PDB file of C-alpha atoms in Angstrom:
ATOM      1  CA  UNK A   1      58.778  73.965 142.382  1.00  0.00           C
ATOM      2  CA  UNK A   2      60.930  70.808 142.103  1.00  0.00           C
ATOM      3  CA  UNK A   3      61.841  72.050 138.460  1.00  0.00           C
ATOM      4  CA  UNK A   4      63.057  75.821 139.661  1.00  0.00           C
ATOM      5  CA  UNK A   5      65.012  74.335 142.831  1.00  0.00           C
ATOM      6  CA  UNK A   6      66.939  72.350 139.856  1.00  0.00           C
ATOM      7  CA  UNK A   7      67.180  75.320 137.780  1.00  0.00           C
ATOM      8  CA  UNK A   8      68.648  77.631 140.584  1.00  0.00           C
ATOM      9  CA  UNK A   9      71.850  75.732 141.380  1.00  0.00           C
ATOM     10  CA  UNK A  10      73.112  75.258 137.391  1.00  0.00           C
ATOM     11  CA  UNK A  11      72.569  79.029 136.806  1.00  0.00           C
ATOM     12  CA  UNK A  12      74.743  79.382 139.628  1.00  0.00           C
ATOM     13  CA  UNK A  13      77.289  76.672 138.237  1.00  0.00           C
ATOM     14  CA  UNK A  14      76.919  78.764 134.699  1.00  0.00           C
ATOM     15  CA  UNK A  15      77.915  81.775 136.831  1.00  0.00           C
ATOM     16  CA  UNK A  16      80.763  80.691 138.382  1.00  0.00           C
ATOM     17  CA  UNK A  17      81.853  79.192 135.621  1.00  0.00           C
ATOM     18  CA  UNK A  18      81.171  82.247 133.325  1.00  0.00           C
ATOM     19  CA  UNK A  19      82.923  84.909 135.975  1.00  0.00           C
ATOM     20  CA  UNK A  20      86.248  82.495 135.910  1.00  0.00           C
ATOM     21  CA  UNK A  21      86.358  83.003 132.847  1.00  0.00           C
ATOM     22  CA  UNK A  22      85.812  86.918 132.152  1.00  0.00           C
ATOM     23  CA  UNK A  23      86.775  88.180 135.465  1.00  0.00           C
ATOM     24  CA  UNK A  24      90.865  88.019 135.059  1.00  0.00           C
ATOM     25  CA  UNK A  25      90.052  89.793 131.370  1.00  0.00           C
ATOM     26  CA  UNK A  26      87.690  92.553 132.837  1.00  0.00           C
ATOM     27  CA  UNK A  27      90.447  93.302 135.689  1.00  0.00           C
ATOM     28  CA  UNK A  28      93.457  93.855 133.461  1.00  0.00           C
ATOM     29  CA  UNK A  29      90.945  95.438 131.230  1.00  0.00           C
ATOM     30  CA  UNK A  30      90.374  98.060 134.329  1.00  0.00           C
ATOM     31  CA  UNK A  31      93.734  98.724 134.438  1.00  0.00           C
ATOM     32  CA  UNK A  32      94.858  99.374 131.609  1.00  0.00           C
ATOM     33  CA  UNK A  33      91.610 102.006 131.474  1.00  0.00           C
ATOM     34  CA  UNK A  34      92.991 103.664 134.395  1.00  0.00           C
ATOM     35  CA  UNK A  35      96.299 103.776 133.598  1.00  0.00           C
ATOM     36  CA  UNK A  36      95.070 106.003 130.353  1.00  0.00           C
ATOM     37  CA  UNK A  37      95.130 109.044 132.419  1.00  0.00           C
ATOM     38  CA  UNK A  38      95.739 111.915 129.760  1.00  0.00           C
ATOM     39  CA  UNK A  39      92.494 111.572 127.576  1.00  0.00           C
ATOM     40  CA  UNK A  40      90.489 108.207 128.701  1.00  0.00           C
ATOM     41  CA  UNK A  41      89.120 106.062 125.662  1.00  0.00           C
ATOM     42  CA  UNK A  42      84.832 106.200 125.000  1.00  0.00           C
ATOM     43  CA  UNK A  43      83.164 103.292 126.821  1.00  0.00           C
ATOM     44  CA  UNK A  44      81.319 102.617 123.656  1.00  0.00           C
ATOM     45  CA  UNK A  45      84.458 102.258 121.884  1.00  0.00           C
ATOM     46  CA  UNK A  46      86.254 100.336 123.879  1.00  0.00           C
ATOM     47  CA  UNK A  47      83.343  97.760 124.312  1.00  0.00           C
ATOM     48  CA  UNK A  48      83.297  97.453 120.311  1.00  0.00           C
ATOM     49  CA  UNK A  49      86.897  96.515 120.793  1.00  0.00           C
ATOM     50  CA  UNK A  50      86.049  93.849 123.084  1.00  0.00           C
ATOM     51  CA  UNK A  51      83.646  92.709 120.731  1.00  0.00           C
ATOM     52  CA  UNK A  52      86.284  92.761 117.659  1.00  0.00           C
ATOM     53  CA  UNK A  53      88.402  90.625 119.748  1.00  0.00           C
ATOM     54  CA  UNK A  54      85.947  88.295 120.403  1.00  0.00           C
ATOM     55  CA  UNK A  55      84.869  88.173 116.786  1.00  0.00           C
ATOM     56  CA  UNK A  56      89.053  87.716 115.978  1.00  0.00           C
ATOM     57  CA  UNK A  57      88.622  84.466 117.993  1.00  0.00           C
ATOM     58  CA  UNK A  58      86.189  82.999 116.378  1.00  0.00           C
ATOM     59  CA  UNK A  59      87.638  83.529 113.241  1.00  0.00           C
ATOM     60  CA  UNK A  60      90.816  82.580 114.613  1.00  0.00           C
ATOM     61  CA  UNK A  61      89.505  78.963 115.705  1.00  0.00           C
ATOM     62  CA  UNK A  62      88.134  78.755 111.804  1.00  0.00           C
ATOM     63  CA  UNK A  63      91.789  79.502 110.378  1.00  0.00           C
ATOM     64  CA  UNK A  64      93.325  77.701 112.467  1.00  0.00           C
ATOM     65  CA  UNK A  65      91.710  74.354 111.858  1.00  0.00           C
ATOM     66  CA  UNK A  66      92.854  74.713 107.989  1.00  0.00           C
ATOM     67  CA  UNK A  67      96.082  75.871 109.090  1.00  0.00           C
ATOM     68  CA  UNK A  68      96.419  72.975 111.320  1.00  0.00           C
ATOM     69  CA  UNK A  69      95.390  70.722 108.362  1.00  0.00           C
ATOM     70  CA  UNK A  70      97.845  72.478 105.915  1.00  0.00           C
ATOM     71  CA  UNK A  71     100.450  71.521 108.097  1.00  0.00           C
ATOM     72  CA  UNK A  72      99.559  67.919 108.988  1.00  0.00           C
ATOM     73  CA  UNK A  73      99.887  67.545 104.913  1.00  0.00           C
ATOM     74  CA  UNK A  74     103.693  68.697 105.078  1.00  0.00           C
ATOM     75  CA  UNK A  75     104.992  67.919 108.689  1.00  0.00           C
ATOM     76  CA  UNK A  76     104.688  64.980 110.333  1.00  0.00           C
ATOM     77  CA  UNK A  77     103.462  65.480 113.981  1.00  0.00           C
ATOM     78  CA  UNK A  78     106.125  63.125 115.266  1.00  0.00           C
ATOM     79  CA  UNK A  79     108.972  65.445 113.925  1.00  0.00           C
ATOM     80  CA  UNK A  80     111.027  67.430 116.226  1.00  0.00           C
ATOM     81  CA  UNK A  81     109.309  70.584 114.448  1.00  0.00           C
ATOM     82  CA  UNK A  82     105.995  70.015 114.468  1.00  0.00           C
ATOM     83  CA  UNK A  83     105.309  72.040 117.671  1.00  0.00           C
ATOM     84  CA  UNK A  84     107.514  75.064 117.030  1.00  0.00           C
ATOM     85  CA  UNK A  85     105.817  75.179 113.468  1.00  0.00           C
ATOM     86  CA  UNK A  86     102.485  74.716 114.704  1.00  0.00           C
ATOM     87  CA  UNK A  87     102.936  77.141 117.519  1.00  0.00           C
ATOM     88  CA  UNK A  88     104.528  79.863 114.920  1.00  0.00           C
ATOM     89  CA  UNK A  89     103.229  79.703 111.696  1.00  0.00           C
ATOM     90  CA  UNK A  90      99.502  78.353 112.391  1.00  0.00           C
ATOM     91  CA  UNK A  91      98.603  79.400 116.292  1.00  0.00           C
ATOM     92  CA  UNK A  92     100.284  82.847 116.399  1.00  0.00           C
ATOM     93  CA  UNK A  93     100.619  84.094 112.743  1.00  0.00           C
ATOM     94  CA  UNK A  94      96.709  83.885 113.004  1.00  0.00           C
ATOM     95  CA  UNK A  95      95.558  85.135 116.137  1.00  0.00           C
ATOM     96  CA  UNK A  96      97.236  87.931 116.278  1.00  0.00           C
ATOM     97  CA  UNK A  97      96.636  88.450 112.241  1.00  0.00           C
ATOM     98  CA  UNK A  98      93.147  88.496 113.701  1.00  0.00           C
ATOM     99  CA  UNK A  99      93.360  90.358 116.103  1.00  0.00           C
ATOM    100  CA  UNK A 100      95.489  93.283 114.045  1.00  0.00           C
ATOM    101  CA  UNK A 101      93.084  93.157 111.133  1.00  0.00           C
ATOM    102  CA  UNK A 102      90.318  93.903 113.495  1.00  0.00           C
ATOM    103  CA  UNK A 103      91.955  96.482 115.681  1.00  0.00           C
ATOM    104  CA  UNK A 104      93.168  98.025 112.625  1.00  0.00           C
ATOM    105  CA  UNK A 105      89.636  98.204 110.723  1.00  0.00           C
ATOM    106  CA  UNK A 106      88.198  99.141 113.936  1.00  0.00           C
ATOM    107  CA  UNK A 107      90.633 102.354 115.095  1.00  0.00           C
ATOM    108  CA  UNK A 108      92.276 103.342 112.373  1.00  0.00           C
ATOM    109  CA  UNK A 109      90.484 106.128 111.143  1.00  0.00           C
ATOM    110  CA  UNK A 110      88.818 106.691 114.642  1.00  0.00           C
ATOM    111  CA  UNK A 111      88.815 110.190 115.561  1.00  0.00           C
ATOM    112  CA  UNK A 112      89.386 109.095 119.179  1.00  0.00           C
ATOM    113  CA  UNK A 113      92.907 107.583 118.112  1.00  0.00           C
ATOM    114  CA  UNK A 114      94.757 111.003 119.332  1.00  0.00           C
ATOM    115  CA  UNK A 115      97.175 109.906 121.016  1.00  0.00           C
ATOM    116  CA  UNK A 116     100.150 107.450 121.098  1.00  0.00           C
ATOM    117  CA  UNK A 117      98.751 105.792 124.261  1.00  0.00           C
ATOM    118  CA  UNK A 118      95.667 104.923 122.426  1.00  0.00           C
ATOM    119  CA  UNK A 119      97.266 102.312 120.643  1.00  0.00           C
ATOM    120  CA  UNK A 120      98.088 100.288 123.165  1.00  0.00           C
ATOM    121  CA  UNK A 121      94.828 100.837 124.828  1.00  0.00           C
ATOM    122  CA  UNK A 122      92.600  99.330 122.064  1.00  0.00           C
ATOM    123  CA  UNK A 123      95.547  96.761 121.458  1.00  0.00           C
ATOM    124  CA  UNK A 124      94.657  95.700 124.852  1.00  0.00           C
ATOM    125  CA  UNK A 125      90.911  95.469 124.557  1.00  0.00           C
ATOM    126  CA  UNK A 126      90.706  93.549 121.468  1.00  0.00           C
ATOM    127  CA  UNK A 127      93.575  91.263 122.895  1.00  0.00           C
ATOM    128  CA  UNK A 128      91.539  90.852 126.486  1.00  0.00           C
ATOM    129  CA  UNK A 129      88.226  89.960 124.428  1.00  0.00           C
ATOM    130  CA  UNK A 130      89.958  87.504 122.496  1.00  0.00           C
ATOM    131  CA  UNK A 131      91.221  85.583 125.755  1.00  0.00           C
ATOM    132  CA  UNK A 132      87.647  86.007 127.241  1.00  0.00           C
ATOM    133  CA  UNK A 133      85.917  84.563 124.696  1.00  0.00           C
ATOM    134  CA  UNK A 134      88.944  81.629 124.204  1.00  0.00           C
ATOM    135  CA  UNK A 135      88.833  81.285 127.909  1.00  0.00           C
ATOM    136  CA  UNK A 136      84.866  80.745 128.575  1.00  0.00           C
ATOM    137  CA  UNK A 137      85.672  77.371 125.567  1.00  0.00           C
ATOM    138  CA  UNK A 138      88.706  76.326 127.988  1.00  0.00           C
ATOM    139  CA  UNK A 139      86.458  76.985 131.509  1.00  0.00           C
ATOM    140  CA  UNK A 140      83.574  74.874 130.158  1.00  0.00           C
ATOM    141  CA  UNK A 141      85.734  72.662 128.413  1.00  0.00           C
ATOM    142  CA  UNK A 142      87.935  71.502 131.028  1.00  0.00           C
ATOM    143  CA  UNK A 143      86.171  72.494 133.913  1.00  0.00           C
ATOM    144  CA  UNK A 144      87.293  75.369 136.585  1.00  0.00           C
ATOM    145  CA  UNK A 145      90.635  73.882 137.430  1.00  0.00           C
ATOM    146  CA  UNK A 146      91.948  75.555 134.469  1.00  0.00           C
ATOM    147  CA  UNK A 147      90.449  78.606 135.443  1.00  0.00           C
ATOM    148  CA  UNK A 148      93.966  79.918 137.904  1.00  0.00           C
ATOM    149  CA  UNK A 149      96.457  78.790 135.653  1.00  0.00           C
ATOM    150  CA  UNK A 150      95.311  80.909 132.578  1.00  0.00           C
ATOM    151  CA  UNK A 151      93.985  83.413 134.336  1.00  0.00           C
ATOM    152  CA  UNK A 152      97.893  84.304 135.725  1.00  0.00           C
ATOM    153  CA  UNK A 153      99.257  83.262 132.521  1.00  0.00           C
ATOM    154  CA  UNK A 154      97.125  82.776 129.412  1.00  0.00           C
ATOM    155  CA  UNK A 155      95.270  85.769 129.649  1.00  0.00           C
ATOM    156  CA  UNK A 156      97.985  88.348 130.875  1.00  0.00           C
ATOM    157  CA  UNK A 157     100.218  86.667 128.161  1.00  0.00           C
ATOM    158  CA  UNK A 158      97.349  87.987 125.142  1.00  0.00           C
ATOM    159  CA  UNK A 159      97.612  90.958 127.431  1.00  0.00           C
ATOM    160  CA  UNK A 160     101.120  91.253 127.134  1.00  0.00           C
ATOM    161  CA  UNK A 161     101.795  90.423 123.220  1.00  0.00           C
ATOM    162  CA  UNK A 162      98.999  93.065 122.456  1.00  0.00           C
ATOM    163  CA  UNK A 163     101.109  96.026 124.702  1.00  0.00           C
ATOM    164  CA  UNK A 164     104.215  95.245 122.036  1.00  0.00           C
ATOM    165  CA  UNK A 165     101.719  95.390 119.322  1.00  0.00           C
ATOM    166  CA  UNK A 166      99.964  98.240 120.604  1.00  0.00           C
ATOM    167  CA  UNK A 167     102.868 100.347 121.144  1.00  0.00           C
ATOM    168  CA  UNK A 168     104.420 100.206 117.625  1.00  0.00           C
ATOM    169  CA  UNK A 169     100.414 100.533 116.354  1.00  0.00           C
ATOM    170  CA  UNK A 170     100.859 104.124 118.317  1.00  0.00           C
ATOM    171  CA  UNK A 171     103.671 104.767 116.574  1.00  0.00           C
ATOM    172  CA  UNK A 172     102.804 104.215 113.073  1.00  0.00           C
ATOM    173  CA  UNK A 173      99.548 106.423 113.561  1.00  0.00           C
ATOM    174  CA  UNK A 174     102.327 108.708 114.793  1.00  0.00           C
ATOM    175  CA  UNK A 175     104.342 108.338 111.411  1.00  0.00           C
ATOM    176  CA  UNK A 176     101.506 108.749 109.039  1.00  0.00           C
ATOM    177  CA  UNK A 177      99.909 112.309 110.818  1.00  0.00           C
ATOM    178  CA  UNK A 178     103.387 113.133 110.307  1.00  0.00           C
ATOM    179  CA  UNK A 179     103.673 112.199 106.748  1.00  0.00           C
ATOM    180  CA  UNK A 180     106.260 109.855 107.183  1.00  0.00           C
ATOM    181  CA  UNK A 181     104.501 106.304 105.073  1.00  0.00           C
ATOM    182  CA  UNK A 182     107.198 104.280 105.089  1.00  0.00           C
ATOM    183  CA  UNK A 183     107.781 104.789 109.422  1.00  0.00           C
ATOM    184  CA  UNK A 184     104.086 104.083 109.527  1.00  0.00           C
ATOM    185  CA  UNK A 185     104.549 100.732 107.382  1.00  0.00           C
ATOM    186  CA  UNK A 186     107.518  99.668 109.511  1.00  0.00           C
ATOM    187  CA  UNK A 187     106.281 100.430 112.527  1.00  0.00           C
ATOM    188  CA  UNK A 188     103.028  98.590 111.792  1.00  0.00           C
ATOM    189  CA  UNK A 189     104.660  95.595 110.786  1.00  0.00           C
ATOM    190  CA  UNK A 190     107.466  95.604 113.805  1.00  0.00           C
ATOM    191  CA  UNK A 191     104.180  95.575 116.271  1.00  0.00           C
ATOM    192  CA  UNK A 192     103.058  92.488 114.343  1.00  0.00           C
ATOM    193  CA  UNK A 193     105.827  90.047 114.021  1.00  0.00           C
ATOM    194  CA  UNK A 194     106.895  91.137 117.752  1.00  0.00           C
ATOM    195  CA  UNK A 195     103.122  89.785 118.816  1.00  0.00           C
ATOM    196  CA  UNK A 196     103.881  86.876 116.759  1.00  0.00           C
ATOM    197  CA  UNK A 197     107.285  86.233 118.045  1.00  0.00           C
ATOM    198  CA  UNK A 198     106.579  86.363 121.765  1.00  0.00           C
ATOM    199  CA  UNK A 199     103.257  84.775 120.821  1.00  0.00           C
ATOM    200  CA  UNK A 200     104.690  81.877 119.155  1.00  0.00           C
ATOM    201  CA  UNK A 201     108.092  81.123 121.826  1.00  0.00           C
ATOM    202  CA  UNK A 202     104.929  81.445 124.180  1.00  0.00           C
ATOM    203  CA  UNK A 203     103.187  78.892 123.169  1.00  0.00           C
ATOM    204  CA  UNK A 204     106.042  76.610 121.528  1.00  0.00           C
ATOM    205  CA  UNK A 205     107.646  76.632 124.854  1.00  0.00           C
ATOM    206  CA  UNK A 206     103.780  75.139 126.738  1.00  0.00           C
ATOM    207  CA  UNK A 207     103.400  72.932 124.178  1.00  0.00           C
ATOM    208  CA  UNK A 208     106.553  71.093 124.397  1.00  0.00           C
ATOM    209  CA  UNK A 209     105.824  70.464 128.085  1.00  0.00           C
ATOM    210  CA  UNK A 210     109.294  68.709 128.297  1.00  0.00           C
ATOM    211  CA  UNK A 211     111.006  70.093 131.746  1.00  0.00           C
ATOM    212  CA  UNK A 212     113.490  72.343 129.728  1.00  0.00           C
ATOM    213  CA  UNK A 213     110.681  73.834 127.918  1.00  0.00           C
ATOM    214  CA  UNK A 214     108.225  74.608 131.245  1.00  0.00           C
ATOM    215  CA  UNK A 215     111.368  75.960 132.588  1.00  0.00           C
ATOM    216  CA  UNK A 216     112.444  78.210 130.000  1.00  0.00           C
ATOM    217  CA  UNK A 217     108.528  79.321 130.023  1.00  0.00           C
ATOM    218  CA  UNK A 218     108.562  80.090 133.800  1.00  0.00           C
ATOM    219  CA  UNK A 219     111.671  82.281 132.595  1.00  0.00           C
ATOM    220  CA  UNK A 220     109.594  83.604 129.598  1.00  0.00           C
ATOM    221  CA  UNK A 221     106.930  84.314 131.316  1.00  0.00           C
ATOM    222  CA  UNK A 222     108.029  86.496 134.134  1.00  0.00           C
ATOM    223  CA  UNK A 223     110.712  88.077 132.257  1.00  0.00           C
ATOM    224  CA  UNK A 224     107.927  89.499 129.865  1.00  0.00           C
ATOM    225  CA  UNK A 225     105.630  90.038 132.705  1.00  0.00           C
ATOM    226  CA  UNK A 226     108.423  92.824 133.974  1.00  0.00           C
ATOM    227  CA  UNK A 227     108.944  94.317 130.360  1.00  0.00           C
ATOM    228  CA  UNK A 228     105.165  94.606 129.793  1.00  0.00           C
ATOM    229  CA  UNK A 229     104.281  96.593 132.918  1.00  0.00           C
ATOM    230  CA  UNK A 230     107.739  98.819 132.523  1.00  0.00           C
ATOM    231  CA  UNK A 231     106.520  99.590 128.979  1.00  0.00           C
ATOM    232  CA  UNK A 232     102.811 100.373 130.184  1.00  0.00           C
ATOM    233  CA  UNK A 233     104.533 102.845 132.450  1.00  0.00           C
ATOM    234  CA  UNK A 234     106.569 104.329 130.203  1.00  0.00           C
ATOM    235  CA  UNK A 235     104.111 104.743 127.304  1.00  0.00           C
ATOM    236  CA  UNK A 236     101.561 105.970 129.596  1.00  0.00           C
ATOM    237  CA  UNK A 237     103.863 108.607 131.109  1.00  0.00           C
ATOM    238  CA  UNK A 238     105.637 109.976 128.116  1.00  0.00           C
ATOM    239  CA  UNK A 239     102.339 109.554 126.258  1.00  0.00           C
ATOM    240  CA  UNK A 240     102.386 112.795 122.870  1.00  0.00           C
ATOM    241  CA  UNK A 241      99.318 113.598 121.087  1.00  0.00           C
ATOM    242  CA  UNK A 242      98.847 112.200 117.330  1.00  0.00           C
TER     243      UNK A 242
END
């Protein structure tokens, strides 16, 4: 008896701890679903997507440590640049590199991808399980006091570099079921630096942590907050078939 009156209060630490995590992920998760009023996304396909983004973390955390290492060999971490180059080229370039091979592999040639919206819809998905998955290591790394903080900006920030993505990911499936490659090429590669841009000034601007940095963040932050939501609007309401 002794043993199960132990057991009983750490499952409900692991719960807590566990719905902290996910919860802020599943919510904007919800609404973006809803907001997908014109033809509403499979749950079945939409959970593989979660699933792809979790798998894009993991691989994520492997390519990362090399990255990191590659760049340790060239840059000193005392330079000026180290931060903005590690935030860039190694943090950014490869989580959302794994995120767009994965959503790409994944949707592509989905017959459910048949409309513009869609694109930002699995964007989202695969961008929401990445942060769930990286935010469960941060919860039970650092304990629930980081839970708030990335839950209003860590997680709506994946959220809100995958809508950019997602939108031009729309487009190109747009260009090539209209026989237009090279639109379809651009477009895909516009939604991929733009995730890496505001990815990387993102986290460049956390990781500096000087007080013209957080500022410039806070700045960041809810300026992009506004642009994502307008654009969810907009996409949603002037939403074409593909």
């Amino acid at each position: 008896m002794d043993g199960m009156f132990f057991v009983l209060p750490v499952m409900n630490i692991l719960a807590i701890y566990i719905l902290a995590a996910v919860l802020p992920a599943i919510f904007l998760m919800r609404y973006i679903y809803r907001v997908d009023t014109v033809e509403p996304e499979p749950p079945g396909l939409l959970g593989s997507l979660v699933l792809m983004g979790m798998l894009a973390a993991v691989l994520a955390m492997v390519l990362e440590y090399f990255g990191e290492g590659v760049l340790n060999s060239l840059v000193d971490e005392n330079s000026p640049y180290y931060t903005v180059l590690l935030a860039f080229l190694v943090v950014a370039v490869i989580e959302e590199g794994a995120k767009f091979l994965l959503l790409r592999k994944r949707t592509w040639r989905d017959p459910n991808f048949n409309y513009r919206f869609d694109g930002v819809v699995y964007a989202v998905f695969v961008s929401l399980g990445f942060a769930a998955l990286e935010n469960l290591e941060y919860v039970f790394h650092y304990g629930l006091s980081v839970a708030v903080p990335r839950a209003l900006l860590a997680i709506p920030g994946h959220m809100g570099f995958a809508v950019f993505m997602g939108s031009f990911y729309g487009r190109a499936k747009l260009c090539e079921d209209s026989g237009d490659p090279a639109g379809r090429n651009a477009n895909l590669l516009a939604g991929y630096l733009l995730a890496v841009f505001l990815h990387g000034f993102y986290d460049s601007c956390a990781m500096t942590g000087t007080a013209q940095a957080t500022a410039l963040f806070v700045a960041f932050v809810i300026v992009m907050y506004i642009l994502v939501f307008r654009r969810i609007r907009r996409e949603a309401a002037t939403d074409i078939p593909v």
